[in-house]
Tab-separated table of C-alpha atoms in Angstrom:
chain	number	residue	atom	x	y	z
A	6	MET	CA	110.848	137.122	67.664
A	7	GLY	CA	114.741	137.993	68.456
A	8	VAL	CA	115.765	134.237	69.030
A	9	ILE	CA	118.201	134.367	65.895
A	10	ASN	CA	121.950	134.774	67.850
A	11	SER	CA	119.855	134.110	71.161
A	12	GLU	CA	121.358	131.176	73.586
A	13	ILE	CA	118.704	128.988	74.344
A	14	LYS	CA	117.323	128.735	77.893
A	15	PRO	CA	117.556	126.007	80.441
A	16	PHE	CA	115.569	122.976	80.704
A	17	ASN	CA	115.178	119.395	81.815
A	18	ALA	CA	112.772	116.535	80.182
A	19	THR	CA	112.334	113.288	79.927
A	20	ALA	CA	112.669	111.775	76.188
A	21	PHE	CA	112.071	108.234	74.503
A	22	LYS	CA	115.318	106.997	72.584
A	23	GLN	CA	116.382	103.751	71.535
A	24	GLY	CA	113.895	101.900	73.613
A	25	GLU	CA	115.133	103.952	76.653
A	26	PHE	CA	113.548	107.047	78.702
A	27	VAL	CA	116.671	109.517	79.478
A	28	GLU	CA	116.327	112.287	81.353
A	29	ILE	CA	118.141	115.707	78.855
A	30	SER	CA	118.722	119.143	79.806
A	31	GLU	CA	120.313	122.082	78.306
A	32	ALA	CA	123.797	120.951	79.021
A	33	ASP	CA	123.130	117.688	76.392
A	34	VAL	CA	123.001	120.716	73.693
A	35	LYS	CA	125.802	122.432	74.653
A	36	GLY	CA	129.550	121.387	72.221
A	37	LYS	CA	127.513	119.624	69.384
A	38	TRP	CA	125.107	121.563	66.506
A	39	SER	CA	121.780	120.587	67.518
A	40	ILE	CA	118.161	120.825	65.723
A	41	PHE	CA	114.816	121.272	67.840
A	42	PHE	CA	112.404	119.782	65.934
A	43	PHE	CA	108.341	120.933	67.322
A	44	TYR	CA	105.405	119.230	65.725
A	45	PRO	CA	102.067	119.698	67.258
A	46	ALA	CA	101.093	116.110	68.072
A	47	ASP	CA	101.706	112.197	68.190
A	48	PHE	CA	99.432	110.097	66.281
A	49	THR	CA	98.488	112.894	63.665
A	50	PHE	CA	99.193	113.504	59.897
A	51	VAL	CA	101.836	115.527	58.766
A	52	CYS	CA	104.098	115.156	61.638
A	53	PRO	CA	105.029	111.421	61.161
A	54	THR	CA	105.953	112.338	57.501
A	55	GLU	CA	108.043	115.180	58.730
A	56	LEU	CA	109.408	113.188	61.300
A	57	GLY	CA	110.083	109.770	58.970
A	58	ASP	CA	111.758	112.494	56.188
A	59	VAL	CA	114.389	113.537	59.716
A	60	ALA	CA	115.059	110.050	60.662
A	61	ASP	CA	116.030	109.192	57.136
A	62	HIS	CA	118.705	111.841	57.702
A	63	TYR	CA	119.499	111.106	60.798
A	64	GLU	CA	122.777	109.088	60.241
A	65	GLU	CA	124.201	111.952	58.072
A	66	LEU	CA	123.687	114.358	60.534
A	67	GLN	CA	124.801	112.108	63.144
A	68	LYS	CA	128.309	112.435	60.942
A	69	MET	CA	128.212	115.919	60.897
A	70	GLY	CA	127.827	116.178	64.832
A	71	VAL	CA	124.666	117.069	64.971
A	72	GLU	CA	122.169	115.823	67.475
A	73	VAL	CA	118.296	116.078	67.203
A	74	PHE	CA	115.505	116.657	69.569
A	75	SER	CA	112.031	116.268	68.409
A	76	VAL	CA	109.839	117.778	71.015
A	77	SER	CA	106.140	117.691	71.271
A	78	THR	CA	103.850	118.723	74.273
A	79	ASP	CA	102.871	114.542	74.425
A	80	THR	CA	104.955	112.513	77.313
A	81	HIS	CA	107.776	110.243	76.595
A	82	PHE	CA	105.091	107.698	77.422
A	83	THR	CA	103.251	108.617	74.312
A	84	HIS	CA	106.057	108.425	71.964
A	85	LYS	CA	107.086	105.482	73.192
A	86	ALA	CA	103.699	104.669	72.225
A	87	TRP	CA	103.536	106.185	68.923
A	88	HIS	CA	107.424	104.729	68.417
A	89	ASP	CA	106.195	101.102	68.679
A	90	SER	CA	103.195	101.446	66.472
A	91	SER	CA	103.591	103.017	63.257
A	92	GLU	CA	106.463	101.743	60.837
A	93	THR	CA	107.436	105.660	59.926
A	94	ILE	CA	108.073	106.805	63.721
A	95	GLY	CA	109.387	103.044	64.355
A	96	LYS	CA	112.357	104.035	62.192
A	97	ILE	CA	113.711	106.711	64.862
A	98	ASN	CA	116.687	106.747	66.606
A	99	TYR	CA	116.987	110.355	68.019
A	100	PHE	CA	115.484	111.807	70.982
A	101	MET	CA	111.427	112.303	71.414
A	102	VAL	CA	111.354	115.025	73.737
A	103	GLY	CA	108.188	114.751	76.317
A	104	ASP	CA	107.280	118.389	77.152
A	105	GLN	CA	103.818	117.849	79.073
A	106	ASN	CA	104.359	121.000	80.680
A	107	GLY	CA	105.192	123.149	78.000
A	108	SER	CA	108.602	124.171	79.523
A	109	ILE	CA	110.641	124.119	76.332
A	110	THR	CA	107.880	124.655	73.582
A	111	ASN	CA	107.446	128.298	75.782
A	112	ASN	CA	111.063	129.157	75.986
A	113	PHE	CA	111.243	128.777	72.275
A	114	GLY	CA	108.624	130.666	72.097
A	115	VAL	CA	106.411	128.274	69.958
A	116	MET	CA	103.066	127.460	71.932
A	117	ARG	CA	99.905	127.973	70.853
A	118	GLU	CA	98.005	130.359	72.906
A	119	GLY	CA	95.210	128.035	74.525
A	120	GLN	CA	95.674	125.043	72.769
A	121	GLY	CA	98.702	123.891	74.780
A	122	LEU	CA	100.646	122.379	71.072
A	123	ALA	CA	103.815	123.550	69.528
A	124	ASP	CA	103.790	125.079	66.258
A	125	ARG	CA	105.387	123.383	63.752
A	126	ALA	CA	109.356	124.813	64.156
A	127	THR	CA	112.698	124.017	63.733
A	128	PHE	CA	116.018	125.371	65.503
A	129	LEU	CA	119.242	125.154	64.724
A	130	ILE	CA	121.874	125.806	67.609
A	131	ASP	CA	125.444	125.754	67.468
A	132	PRO	CA	127.767	124.563	69.780
A	133	ASP	CA	127.883	127.370	71.985
A	134	GLY	CA	123.650	127.119	72.390
A	135	ILE	CA	123.363	130.128	69.960
A	136	ILE	CA	120.026	130.011	67.840
A	137	GLN	CA	121.834	130.351	64.546
A	138	ALA	CA	118.292	129.189	62.235
A	139	MET	CA	114.810	128.933	62.594
A	140	GLU	CA	111.837	127.837	60.200
A	141	ILE	CA	108.136	128.028	61.830
A	142	THR	CA	105.678	126.770	59.381
A	143	ALA	CA	101.330	126.766	59.239
A	144	GLU	CA	99.352	123.813	60.533
A	145	GLY	CA	99.249	121.932	57.022
A	146	ILE	CA	102.888	123.031	55.894
A	147	GLY	CA	105.308	119.731	56.331
A	148	ARG	CA	108.842	120.597	56.348
A	149	ASP	CA	111.776	119.602	54.213
A	150	ALA	CA	114.614	117.841	55.792
A	151	ASP	CA	117.155	117.894	52.615
A	152	ASP	CA	116.726	121.785	52.995
A	153	LEU	CA	117.117	121.551	56.573
A	154	MET	CA	120.424	119.738	55.567
A	155	ARG	CA	121.502	122.404	53.540
A	156	LYS	CA	120.910	124.762	56.223
A	157	VAL	CA	123.320	122.866	58.601
A	158	LYS	CA	125.694	122.690	56.257
A	159	ALA	CA	125.386	126.352	55.651
A	160	ALA	CA	125.793	127.627	59.455
A	161	GLN	CA	128.598	125.006	60.103
A	162	TYR	CA	130.956	126.747	56.628
A	163	VAL	CA	129.734	130.046	58.233
A	164	ARG	CA	131.002	129.231	61.620
A	165	ASN	CA	134.221	127.622	60.294
A	166	HIS	CA	134.871	130.193	57.788
A	167	PRO	CA	134.789	133.549	59.838
A	168	GLY	CA	134.476	136.603	57.190
A	169	GLU	CA	132.477	134.315	54.268
A	170	VAL	CA	128.756	133.581	54.009
A	171	CYS	CA	126.676	131.757	52.135
A	172	PRO	CA	124.456	133.025	49.133
A	173	ALA	CA	120.733	132.263	48.390
A	174	LYS	CA	120.737	128.093	47.497
A	175	TRP	CA	124.119	127.238	48.499
A	176	LYS	CA	125.275	123.740	48.599
A	177	GLU	CA	127.936	122.414	49.913
A	178	GLY	CA	131.122	122.705	47.303
A	179	GLU	CA	129.737	125.907	45.682
A	180	ALA	CA	131.214	129.355	45.998
A	181	THR	CA	130.460	131.465	48.990
A	182	LEU	CA	131.057	135.401	49.189
A	183	ALA	CA	133.454	137.621	51.216
A	184	PRO	CA	131.369	140.700	52.127
A	185	SER	CA	133.585	143.757	51.702
A	186	LEU	CA	133.131	147.271	50.750
A	187	ASP	CA	134.290	146.153	47.068
A	188	LEU	CA	131.539	143.993	46.673
A	189	VAL	CA	128.305	146.121	47.492
A	190	GLY	CA	126.515	147.068	44.711
A	191	LYS	CA	128.188	144.111	42.177
A	192	ILE	CA	125.613	141.323	42.918
C-alpha cells in the first residue's frame, strides 16, 4: 500500500454536521490538516466507542487546525438518525460523511472486498492534501484518539521544523532528532 506521501484523490459527498447536510469535496481538505476516520458501519459496537473518543478530542483538534471527517458506507441520512438516537454519537460535531457508493473508501484503498464496508482505518492529511500517516486495524481492535493526537502533533512538528524527526513515543515538548552522518550508529 503506497499511500503515504500520496495526494488524496478527488471526491464529492454529502455529510451530516451539526444538524445539517453539507456537500464536501477534496477542496474542503486543502489548506488545513485533516483526519479521515473510516469505520465499518453505523449502529454497531466498536465504532461508536471510537467515534465518541474522537469527539472528546475534537475541540483540541480544532485548536490545532485539524478537521475530522468520519466516513462509512452508510448514507448521510443514517448518520443523522444515529446522531439523533445515540448519546455517544450525539456529541459528535465533526463531519460524518456518507459514502454509500464507496468512492472515498475505494480512493483510500480501505473497502472490504465483497462486503461494501470500510476497514477500520485512519489517515492524517497535511494542508497540501498529502497523506502523512495511516493506521488500519482488524475489526475487533478499536483505535485510541490519544495516540492519534500524538501523531498529529508529531506530523505538525516535523512539517514546521525541517531537518528534525520525532522518535518513538515522542510527546510534545520532548527532544527530537536531527538525522546526520554523525548520528549513525549512536542511537
